Structures are given as C-alpha cells and as structure tokens.
mmCIF file of C-alpha atoms (C1' of nucleotides) in Angstrom:
data_model
loop_
_atom_site.group_PDB
_atom_site.id
_atom_site.type_symbol
_atom_site.label_atom_id
_atom_site.label_comp_id
_atom_site.label_asym_id
_atom_site.label_seq_id
_atom_site.Cartn_x
_atom_site.Cartn_y
_atom_site.Cartn_z
ATOM 1 C CA MET A 1 62.431 52.984 -62.448
ATOM 2 C CA ASN A 2 58.856 54.991 -61.936
ATOM 3 C CA ARG A 3 59.353 56.703 -59.052
ATOM 4 C CA GLU A 4 55.061 56.681 -59.118
ATOM 5 C CA SER A 5 55.386 52.552 -58.536
ATOM 6 C CA ASN A 6 56.295 53.610 -55.292
ATOM 7 C CA MET A 7 53.963 55.190 -53.767
ATOM 8 C CA ILE A 8 52.461 53.503 -50.969
ATOM 9 C CA ASN A 9 48.925 52.374 -51.548
ATOM 10 C CA ASP A 10 45.798 52.902 -47.939
ATOM 11 C CA GLU A 11 46.350 49.602 -46.482
ATOM 12 C CA GLN A 12 50.523 49.509 -46.736
ATOM 13 C CA ALA A 13 49.215 53.173 -44.700
ATOM 14 C CA VAL A 14 47.136 52.150 -42.564
ATOM 15 C CA GLU A 15 50.326 49.260 -41.422
ATOM 16 C CA ILE A 16 52.622 51.808 -41.074
ATOM 17 C CA PHE A 17 50.779 53.241 -38.736
ATOM 18 C CA LYS A 18 49.541 50.545 -36.781
ATOM 19 C CA ALA A 19 53.756 49.680 -36.510
ATOM 20 C CA LEU A 20 53.608 53.725 -34.851
ATOM 21 C CA SER A 21 50.845 53.670 -32.682
ATOM 22 C CA ASN A 22 53.589 52.700 -29.936
ATOM 23 C CA GLN A 23 55.617 54.805 -28.123
ATOM 24 C CA ILE A 24 58.280 52.482 -27.884
ATOM 25 C CA ARG A 25 58.476 51.355 -31.092
ATOM 26 C CA VAL A 26 58.241 54.781 -32.682
ATOM 27 C CA ASN A 27 61.703 55.089 -30.287
ATOM 28 C CA ILE A 28 63.476 52.505 -31.191
ATOM 29 C CA LEU A 29 62.783 54.409 -35.286
ATOM 30 C CA GLN A 30 64.159 57.832 -34.149
ATOM 31 C CA MET A 31 67.177 56.383 -32.216
ATOM 32 C CA LEU A 32 68.261 54.072 -35.424
ATOM 33 C CA LYS A 33 67.655 58.030 -37.200
ATOM 34 C CA GLU A 34 72.127 58.315 -35.403
ATOM 35 C CA PRO A 35 72.697 55.268 -35.282
ATOM 36 C CA ASN A 36 76.650 56.032 -34.150
ATOM 37 C CA ASN A 37 75.375 58.639 -31.052
ATOM 38 C CA ASN A 38 72.477 56.690 -29.821
ATOM 39 C CA PHE A 39 74.561 53.033 -29.148
ATOM 40 C CA SER A 40 77.090 52.635 -27.058
ATOM 41 C CA PRO A 41 80.851 52.814 -28.987
ATOM 42 C CA GLN A 42 81.192 48.843 -28.505
ATOM 43 C CA ALA A 43 77.149 48.515 -30.235
ATOM 44 C CA HIS A 44 77.600 46.098 -33.236
ATOM 45 C CA VAL A 45 76.470 49.597 -35.619
ATOM 46 C CA ILE A 46 78.126 48.225 -39.237
ATOM 47 C CA LYS A 47 79.958 49.724 -40.890
ATOM 48 C CA GLU A 48 81.042 48.112 -43.751
ATOM 49 C CA LYS A 49 79.139 45.052 -45.252
ATOM 50 C CA GLY A 50 77.318 47.011 -47.761
ATOM 51 C CA PHE A 51 74.641 47.990 -44.507
ATOM 52 C CA ASP A 52 75.861 50.849 -43.608
ATOM 53 C CA GLY A 53 73.745 52.258 -39.843
ATOM 54 C CA GLY A 54 72.384 48.785 -38.825
ATOM 55 C CA VAL A 55 72.076 48.118 -35.523
ATOM 56 C CA CYS A 56 71.421 44.222 -33.689
ATOM 57 C CA VAL A 57 69.205 43.237 -32.186
ATOM 58 C CA SER A 58 70.488 42.393 -28.787
ATOM 59 C CA ASP A 59 72.157 46.353 -28.538
ATOM 60 C CA ILE A 60 68.397 47.621 -29.383
ATOM 61 C CA ARG A 61 67.241 45.877 -26.849
ATOM 62 C CA SER A 62 69.472 46.622 -24.616
ATOM 63 C CA LYS A 63 68.494 50.985 -25.010
ATOM 64 C CA VAL A 64 64.697 50.414 -25.332
ATOM 65 C CA GLY A 65 64.800 48.138 -21.652
ATOM 66 C CA LEU A 66 62.268 45.502 -22.942
ATOM 67 C CA SER A 67 62.313 41.070 -23.044
ATOM 68 C CA GLN A 68 64.400 40.518 -26.208
ATOM 69 C CA SER A 69 61.396 38.433 -27.494
ATOM 70 C CA THR A 70 59.307 41.625 -27.684
ATOM 71 C CA THR A 71 62.106 43.659 -29.266
ATOM 72 C CA SER A 72 62.586 41.165 -31.912
ATOM 73 C CA GLN A 73 58.599 40.855 -31.723
ATOM 74 C CA TYR A 74 58.492 44.993 -32.089
ATOM 75 C CA LEU A 75 61.513 45.037 -34.884
ATOM 76 C CA SER A 76 59.486 42.874 -37.020
ATOM 77 C CA ILE A 77 56.299 44.867 -37.168
ATOM 78 C CA LEU A 78 58.695 47.549 -38.389
ATOM 79 C CA LEU A 79 59.793 45.020 -40.591
ATOM 80 C CA GLN A 80 56.633 44.321 -42.104
ATOM 81 C CA SER A 81 55.342 47.801 -42.488
ATOM 82 C CA GLY A 82 58.658 48.592 -44.500
ATOM 83 C CA LEU A 83 59.546 50.910 -42.556
ATOM 84 C CA VAL A 84 63.058 49.530 -41.435
ATOM 85 C CA GLU A 85 65.127 46.619 -43.530
ATOM 86 C CA MET A 86 67.013 43.691 -41.660
ATOM 87 C CA LYS A 87 70.376 42.018 -42.885
ATOM 88 C CA ARG A 88 71.527 38.767 -41.268
ATOM 89 C CA ILE A 89 74.379 38.369 -41.118
ATOM 90 C CA GLY A 90 76.451 35.436 -38.955
ATOM 91 C CA GLN A 91 74.308 35.141 -36.107
ATOM 92 C CA TRP A 92 73.352 38.930 -35.767
ATOM 93 C CA THR A 93 70.697 40.357 -37.798
ATOM 94 C CA TYR A 94 71.086 44.051 -38.791
ATOM 95 C CA TYR A 95 68.626 46.444 -38.487
ATOM 96 C CA ARG A 96 68.588 50.219 -40.035
ATOM 97 C CA ARG A 97 65.846 52.208 -41.780
ATOM 98 C CA ASN A 98 64.293 52.425 -44.597
ATOM 99 C CA GLU A 99 64.526 55.284 -45.980
ATOM 100 C CA GLU A 100 62.176 55.379 -49.191
ATOM 101 C CA THR A 101 60.119 53.824 -47.374
ATOM 102 C CA ILE A 102 59.258 56.433 -44.817
ATOM 103 C CA LYS A 103 59.771 58.932 -47.749
ATOM 104 C CA GLN A 104 56.548 57.933 -49.815
ATOM 105 C CA PHE A 105 55.293 57.458 -46.551
ATOM 106 C CA GLU A 106 55.369 61.249 -45.695
ATOM 107 C CA LYS A 107 54.770 62.380 -49.584
ATOM 108 C CA TYR A 108 51.750 60.057 -48.667
ATOM 109 C CA ILE A 109 50.952 62.228 -45.511
ATOM 110 C CA GLY A 110 51.010 65.037 -47.385
ATOM 111 C CA LEU A 111 49.194 64.172 -50.976
ATOM 112 C CA LYS A 112 45.542 61.888 -48.652
ATOM 113 C CA ILE A 113 45.281 63.079 -45.146
ATOM 114 C CA MET B 1 50.821 83.324 -31.476
ATOM 115 C CA ASN B 2 53.722 81.837 -31.387
ATOM 116 C CA ARG B 3 54.149 79.042 -34.104
ATOM 117 C CA GLU B 4 56.786 77.015 -32.175
ATOM 118 C CA SER B 5 54.183 75.836 -28.329
ATOM 119 C CA ASN B 6 51.410 74.528 -31.664
ATOM 120 C CA MET B 7 54.392 72.110 -31.982
ATOM 121 C CA ILE B 8 53.528 68.327 -32.281
ATOM 122 C CA ASN B 9 55.121 66.014 -28.840
ATOM 123 C CA ASP B 10 56.216 62.301 -29.630
ATOM 124 C CA GLU B 11 52.849 61.287 -26.600
ATOM 125 C CA GLN B 12 49.823 63.812 -28.912
ATOM 126 C CA ALA B 13 52.250 61.542 -31.878
ATOM 127 C CA VAL B 14 51.400 58.592 -31.074
ATOM 128 C CA GLU B 15 48.099 59.805 -29.730
ATOM 129 C CA ILE B 16 47.457 60.482 -34.067
ATOM 130 C CA PHE B 17 49.107 56.758 -35.052
ATOM 131 C CA LYS B 18 46.960 55.574 -33.100
ATOM 132 C CA ALA B 19 43.597 57.687 -34.353
ATOM 133 C CA LEU B 20 44.740 56.389 -38.118
ATOM 134 C CA SER B 21 46.075 52.659 -37.259
ATOM 135 C CA ASN B 22 42.152 51.986 -38.558
ATOM 136 C CA GLN B 23 41.090 51.749 -42.542
ATOM 137 C CA ILE B 24 38.275 53.460 -41.648
ATOM 138 C CA ARG B 25 38.572 56.022 -39.388
ATOM 139 C CA VAL B 26 41.576 57.249 -42.402
ATOM 140 C CA ASN B 27 38.215 56.626 -45.123
ATOM 141 C CA ILE B 28 36.715 59.648 -43.171
ATOM 142 C CA LEU B 29 38.965 61.803 -42.180
ATOM 143 C CA GLN B 30 39.666 61.624 -46.713
ATOM 144 C CA MET B 31 36.073 62.409 -46.838
ATOM 145 C CA LEU B 32 36.053 65.486 -45.099
ATOM 146 C CA LYS B 33 39.039 66.675 -46.791
ATOM 147 C CA GLU B 34 35.797 67.862 -49.442
ATOM 148 C CA PRO B 35 32.337 67.175 -48.239
ATOM 149 C CA ASN B 36 30.588 68.698 -50.661
ATOM 150 C CA ASN B 37 32.055 66.161 -52.690
ATOM 151 C CA ASN B 38 31.955 63.288 -50.511
ATOM 152 C CA PHE B 39 28.530 63.507 -49.574
ATOM 153 C CA SER B 40 24.923 63.993 -50.679
ATOM 154 C CA PRO B 41 23.655 67.390 -51.650
ATOM 155 C CA GLN B 42 21.075 66.928 -49.413
ATOM 156 C CA ALA B 43 23.853 66.356 -45.784
ATOM 157 C CA HIS B 44 24.119 68.575 -43.642
ATOM 158 C CA VAL B 45 26.711 70.379 -44.397
ATOM 159 C CA ILE B 46 27.581 74.102 -42.776
ATOM 160 C CA LYS B 47 28.202 76.839 -45.073
ATOM 161 C CA GLU B 48 27.312 79.456 -42.489
ATOM 162 C CA LYS B 49 27.059 79.803 -38.653
ATOM 163 C CA GLY B 50 30.920 79.439 -38.873
ATOM 164 C CA PHE B 51 31.768 76.308 -39.011
ATOM 165 C CA ASP B 52 32.043 75.635 -42.648
ATOM 166 C CA GLY B 53 32.314 72.407 -44.140
ATOM 167 C CA GLY B 54 31.483 70.683 -41.029
ATOM 168 C CA VAL B 55 29.589 67.905 -41.731
ATOM 169 C CA CYS B 56 27.191 66.816 -39.206
ATOM 170 C CA VAL B 57 27.385 62.329 -37.339
ATOM 171 C CA SER B 58 24.578 61.006 -39.282
ATOM 172 C CA ASP B 59 25.403 61.477 -43.001
ATOM 173 C CA ILE B 60 29.428 60.099 -42.065
ATOM 174 C CA ARG B 61 27.146 57.309 -40.652
ATOM 175 C CA SER B 62 25.163 56.666 -43.251
ATOM 176 C CA LYS B 63 28.580 57.058 -45.398
ATOM 177 C CA VAL B 64 30.689 54.842 -43.956
ATOM 178 C CA GLY B 65 28.090 52.564 -43.195
ATOM 179 C CA LEU B 66 28.725 51.319 -39.720
ATOM 180 C CA SER B 67 26.144 51.771 -36.583
ATOM 181 C CA GLN B 68 26.150 54.781 -35.785
ATOM 182 C CA SER B 69 27.173 53.999 -31.998
ATOM 183 C CA THR B 70 30.258 53.119 -33.377
ATOM 184 C CA THR B 71 30.913 56.153 -36.097
ATOM 185 C CA SER B 72 29.533 58.336 -32.874
ATOM 186 C CA GLN B 73 32.526 56.510 -31.228
ATOM 187 C CA TYR B 74 35.302 57.167 -34.140
ATOM 188 C CA LEU B 75 34.775 60.844 -34.569
ATOM 189 C CA SER B 76 35.283 60.773 -30.737
ATOM 190 C CA ILE B 77 38.456 59.127 -31.316
ATOM 191 C CA LEU B 78 39.311 61.258 -34.044
ATOM 192 C CA LEU B 79 38.407 65.477 -31.512
ATOM 193 C CA GLN B 80 40.812 63.348 -28.862
ATOM 194 C CA SER B 81 43.387 63.270 -31.725
ATOM 195 C CA GLY B 82 43.255 66.680 -31.930
ATOM 196 C CA LEU B 83 42.648 65.343 -36.254
ATOM 197 C CA VAL B 84 39.104 66.709 -36.345
ATOM 198 C CA GLU B 85 36.922 69.420 -34.501
ATOM 199 C CA MET B 86 33.602 69.096 -33.595
ATOM 200 C CA LYS B 87 30.783 72.115 -32.900
ATOM 201 C CA ARG B 88 27.260 70.796 -31.837
ATOM 202 C CA ILE B 89 24.842 73.137 -33.117
ATOM 203 C CA GLY B 90 20.444 72.152 -32.383
ATOM 204 C CA GLN B 91 20.480 68.296 -32.218
ATOM 205 C CA TRP B 92 23.388 67.900 -34.032
ATOM 206 C CA THR B 93 26.832 67.769 -34.574
ATOM 207 C CA TYR B 94 28.965 68.323 -36.809
ATOM 208 C CA TYR B 95 32.428 67.139 -37.500
ATOM 209 C CA ARG B 96 35.064 68.418 -39.841
ATOM 210 C CA ARG B 97 39.144 68.611 -40.341
ATOM 211 C CA ASN B 98 41.685 70.444 -37.559
ATOM 212 C CA GLU B 99 44.143 71.995 -40.920
ATOM 213 C CA GLU B 100 46.154 73.028 -38.793
ATOM 214 C CA THR B 101 46.628 70.013 -35.501
ATOM 215 C CA ILE B 102 47.479 68.081 -39.058
ATOM 216 C CA LYS B 103 50.044 70.581 -40.400
ATOM 217 C CA GLN B 104 51.510 69.634 -37.552
ATOM 218 C CA PHE B 105 51.298 66.664 -38.105
ATOM 219 C CA GLU B 106 52.706 66.377 -40.911
ATOM 220 C CA LYS B 107 55.641 68.595 -39.805
ATOM 221 C CA TYR B 108 56.331 66.295 -36.810
ATOM 222 C CA ILE B 109 56.559 63.206 -39.293
ATOM 223 C CA GLY B 110 59.315 65.180 -41.200
ATOM 224 C CA LEU B 111 61.236 66.656 -38.259
ATOM 225 C CA LYS B 112 60.545 63.339 -35.615
ATOM 226 C CA ILE B 113 60.168 60.144 -38.121
ATOM 227 C "C1'" DT C 1 4.696 67.851 -22.346
ATOM 228 C "C1'" DT C 2 4.783 64.040 -25.117
ATOM 229 C "C1'" DG C 3 6.787 62.318 -29.588
ATOM 230 C "C1'" DA C 4 9.763 62.141 -33.299
ATOM 231 C "C1'" DT C 5 15.120 62.112 -34.242
ATOM 232 C "C1'" DA C 6 20.872 63.348 -33.016
ATOM 233 C "C1'" DA C 7 23.715 61.666 -30.444
ATOM 234 C "C1'" DT C 8 26.501 60.491 -26.538
ATOM 235 C "C1'" DT C 9 27.681 56.579 -22.953
ATOM 236 C "C1'" DT C 10 27.292 52.119 -21.251
ATOM 237 C "C1'" DG C 11 27.933 46.894 -21.483
ATOM 238 C "C1'" DC C 12 29.027 43.301 -23.957
ATOM 239 C "C1'" DA C 13 31.124 39.834 -26.649
ATOM 240 C "C1'" DA C 14 34.677 38.889 -29.674
ATOM 241 C "C1'" DT C 15 39.393 39.436 -31.417
ATOM 242 C "C1'" DA C 16 43.294 42.042 -31.287
ATOM 243 C "C1'" DT C 17 47.988 43.678 -28.618
ATOM 244 C "C1'" DC C 18 50.932 43.875 -25.525
ATOM 245 C "C1'" DT C 19 54.702 41.551 -22.801
ATOM 246 C "C1'" DC C 20 56.268 37.778 -20.786
ATOM 247 C "C1'" DT C 21 58.486 33.115 -19.998
ATOM 248 C "C1'" DA C 22 59.548 29.264 -22.111
ATOM 249 C "C1'" DT C 23 61.239 26.673 -26.048
ATOM 250 C "C1'" DA C 24 63.399 26.803 -31.533
ATOM 251 C "C1'" DT C 25 65.984 27.802 -35.047
ATOM 252 C "C1'" DT C 26 70.502 29.418 -36.372
ATOM 253 C "C1'" DA C 27 75.592 30.219 -36.508
ATOM 254 C "C1'" DT C 28 80.130 30.240 -34.547
ATOM 255 C "C1'" DT C 29 83.463 27.594 -31.529
ATOM 256 C "C1'" DT C 30 86.241 24.435 -29.275
ATOM 257 C "C1'" DA D 1 79.580 16.853 -32.119
ATOM 258 C "C1'" DA D 2 79.215 19.776 -28.381
ATOM 259 C "C1'" DA D 3 78.030 24.169 -26.442
ATOM 260 C "C1'" DT D 4 77.662 29.059 -26.430
ATOM 261 C "C1'" DA D 5 75.668 32.536 -28.433
ATOM 262 C "C1'" DA D 6 71.945 35.285 -31.261
ATOM 263 C "C1'" DT D 7 67.851 35.746 -32.677
ATOM 264 C "C1'" DA D 8 62.963 33.922 -33.620
ATOM 265 C "C1'" DT D 9 59.244 31.571 -32.878
ATOM 266 C "C1'" DA D 10 54.665 29.771 -29.612
ATOM 267 C "C1'" DG D 11 51.964 30.211 -25.798
ATOM 268 C "C1'" DA D 12 50.023 32.000 -21.970
ATOM 269 C "C1'" DG D 13 47.869 36.300 -19.219
ATOM 270 C "C1'" DA D 14 46.434 40.762 -18.969
ATOM 271 C "C1'" DT D 15 44.693 44.924 -21.113
ATOM 272 C "C1'" DA D 16 43.426 47.272 -25.379
ATOM 273 C "C1'" DT D 17 40.084 47.000 -29.871
ATOM 274 C "C1'" DT D 18 36.728 46.720 -32.169
ATOM 275 C "C1'" DG D 19 31.802 47.075 -33.725
ATOM 276 C "C1'" DC D 20 27.250 45.775 -31.547
ATOM 277 C "C1'" DA D 21 22.423 47.409 -28.999
ATOM 278 C "C1'" DA D 22 19.939 49.132 -25.871
ATOM 279 C "C1'" DA D 23 20.192 52.778 -22.885
ATOM 280 C "C1'" DT D 24 20.656 58.016 -21.857
ATOM 281 C "C1'" DT D 25 20.507 62.669 -22.869
ATOM 282 C "C1'" DA D 26 19.738 66.638 -26.042
ATOM 283 C "C1'" DT D 27 17.070 69.398 -28.823
ATOM 284 C "C1'" DC D 28 13.401 70.360 -31.476
ATOM 285 C "C1'" DA D 29 8.510 70.495 -32.680
ATOM 286 C "C1'" DA D 30 3.694 70.057 -32.596
#
DNA sequence: TTGATAATTTGCAATATCTCTATATTATTT
DNA sequence: AAATAATATAGAGATATTGCAAATTATCAA
C-alpha cells in the first residue's frame, strides 16, 4: 500500500491537537504505551485474541479517576482522532494505541509545523 | 547551556496542543515558516535589526482574514505557548517562529507521546 | 500638541468543552 | 426471562473558547 496515502492532513492534525489539548487524555495515551506496567496484573490487558495490549474501559477509568461516562467519552475523542483503536470483545471494549496514526502525526509535525 | 534543560514538560506540551487546536493558529505558524513567500513584498518582514523573518500583526491579519483583535489574541496564545516570539519595534510588533521550542516540541512528541 | 497608525485589552454573545448523574444499550449469566 | 456487568449516550450546569466591536495604550509625524 502506498505510504503517502497515510499522511494525515491539516484537518486531521487539528483533531489530534484537540484530543491532546487535555492533560488527562494525554495521560491515557501515555499509559497505553506500556499497558503491563501501568495497569494492575488483574486488569483486562489483552494478550491473545489478536488485539495485544488492549485495555478495557473500566481499568482505564480506575487509573484516571474520572467518572465512567467521562472516561468513555474521552476514549471516544481519542478514537475519533485516530490516536487509538478499539475492539469490542463480549461486554468489554478494549482500547489500545494506534501506532500508525501516531507515527504519521509525528511525521506531520516534522514536515508541516 | 545544558540541552536537557530545554526539554518541555507535560504541562507546556498541553499548552502547545491547545494553541494548535485551532486551524487558523496552525495556519499562522505555517505562514511564518516562509515569511517572504507568504506575505506581500510590501509587508513588514524584518530583514535587519536582529529579528529576521519577523512579521507585523497587521500583515498577518490581512492574510488570515480575521479581525485585528482576534488576530492579536491568537498571536498572544501562540506566544504564551512558546511557539512564537515577538519584538516590538516602534509602533509595530513583529512575530516570528521560535524554532527552538518547535524543535523541543517535536522531540517531546517522539519521546513522550 | 494634535492627529494618525499599530497593537493590546476589555466586554460581549455564541458556541464548545468539561464532567457529572441518570438512563439506555449490549452482552453475559442464571 | 430476569438479573447483572460493561459501556455508551443523554442531559445539565459550570467553565472555556471563539471572534467581534469598541475602548485604551503606544508610537510616530507634522
């Protein structure tokens, strides 16, 4: 697949800046860098099922200390921006970083900012 | 001077993300990348006086199409974040990019995001 | 000193964001 | 089918952002 096609545009970049213009959302993204170090051993961190490193909403919620609904909403803002991706398995929704978007975002900063 | 000391922290980074969470402010920063290409020849782009590339508020205003007061306010948000620096010469205030902060911001993205 | 030009600050209305509680939805278990 | 658990959505009040016009401050020129 053509690598150029992954380059994010100005509009997407502003969406990402908005997503990151909140300390707690930045914290969430940072925590998800190392799920196994940042969440308790009994947390639902996926190791199989093809979504390695995914963490469920309630485990993220207990780390950030916000209400369940705010946590859910913040995760959907991160999802909309493309910085994370999610997969629903049973009654759980697992979120993990979308490293491809993050890489393209870094590239955007270097070239366009 | 110690390079480490220039590393921006999470709080500063969020300030920068806020500053960039607006398309027009991103545009201003992008325009200031190449002042001589992006502003009319008669624009007040500094070439001497030790602030090369600085552009005055009214020239920026006529490019972005916002009111004078909004333009001024947006520039002060960019200034607060550290992404630009300013110098007043006579009745004009010249703004230019702060490449050092931008470089440290890029570094932050790569290491911390 | 008076008037013109440049920029900042202030005040305002419209819209957006933050964060909560309450409720709805979806999936599991009994 | 009903109870339980995880997540999402709706709605509300407080706060922040957007962008303007008008007032204020600073500088220059005559």
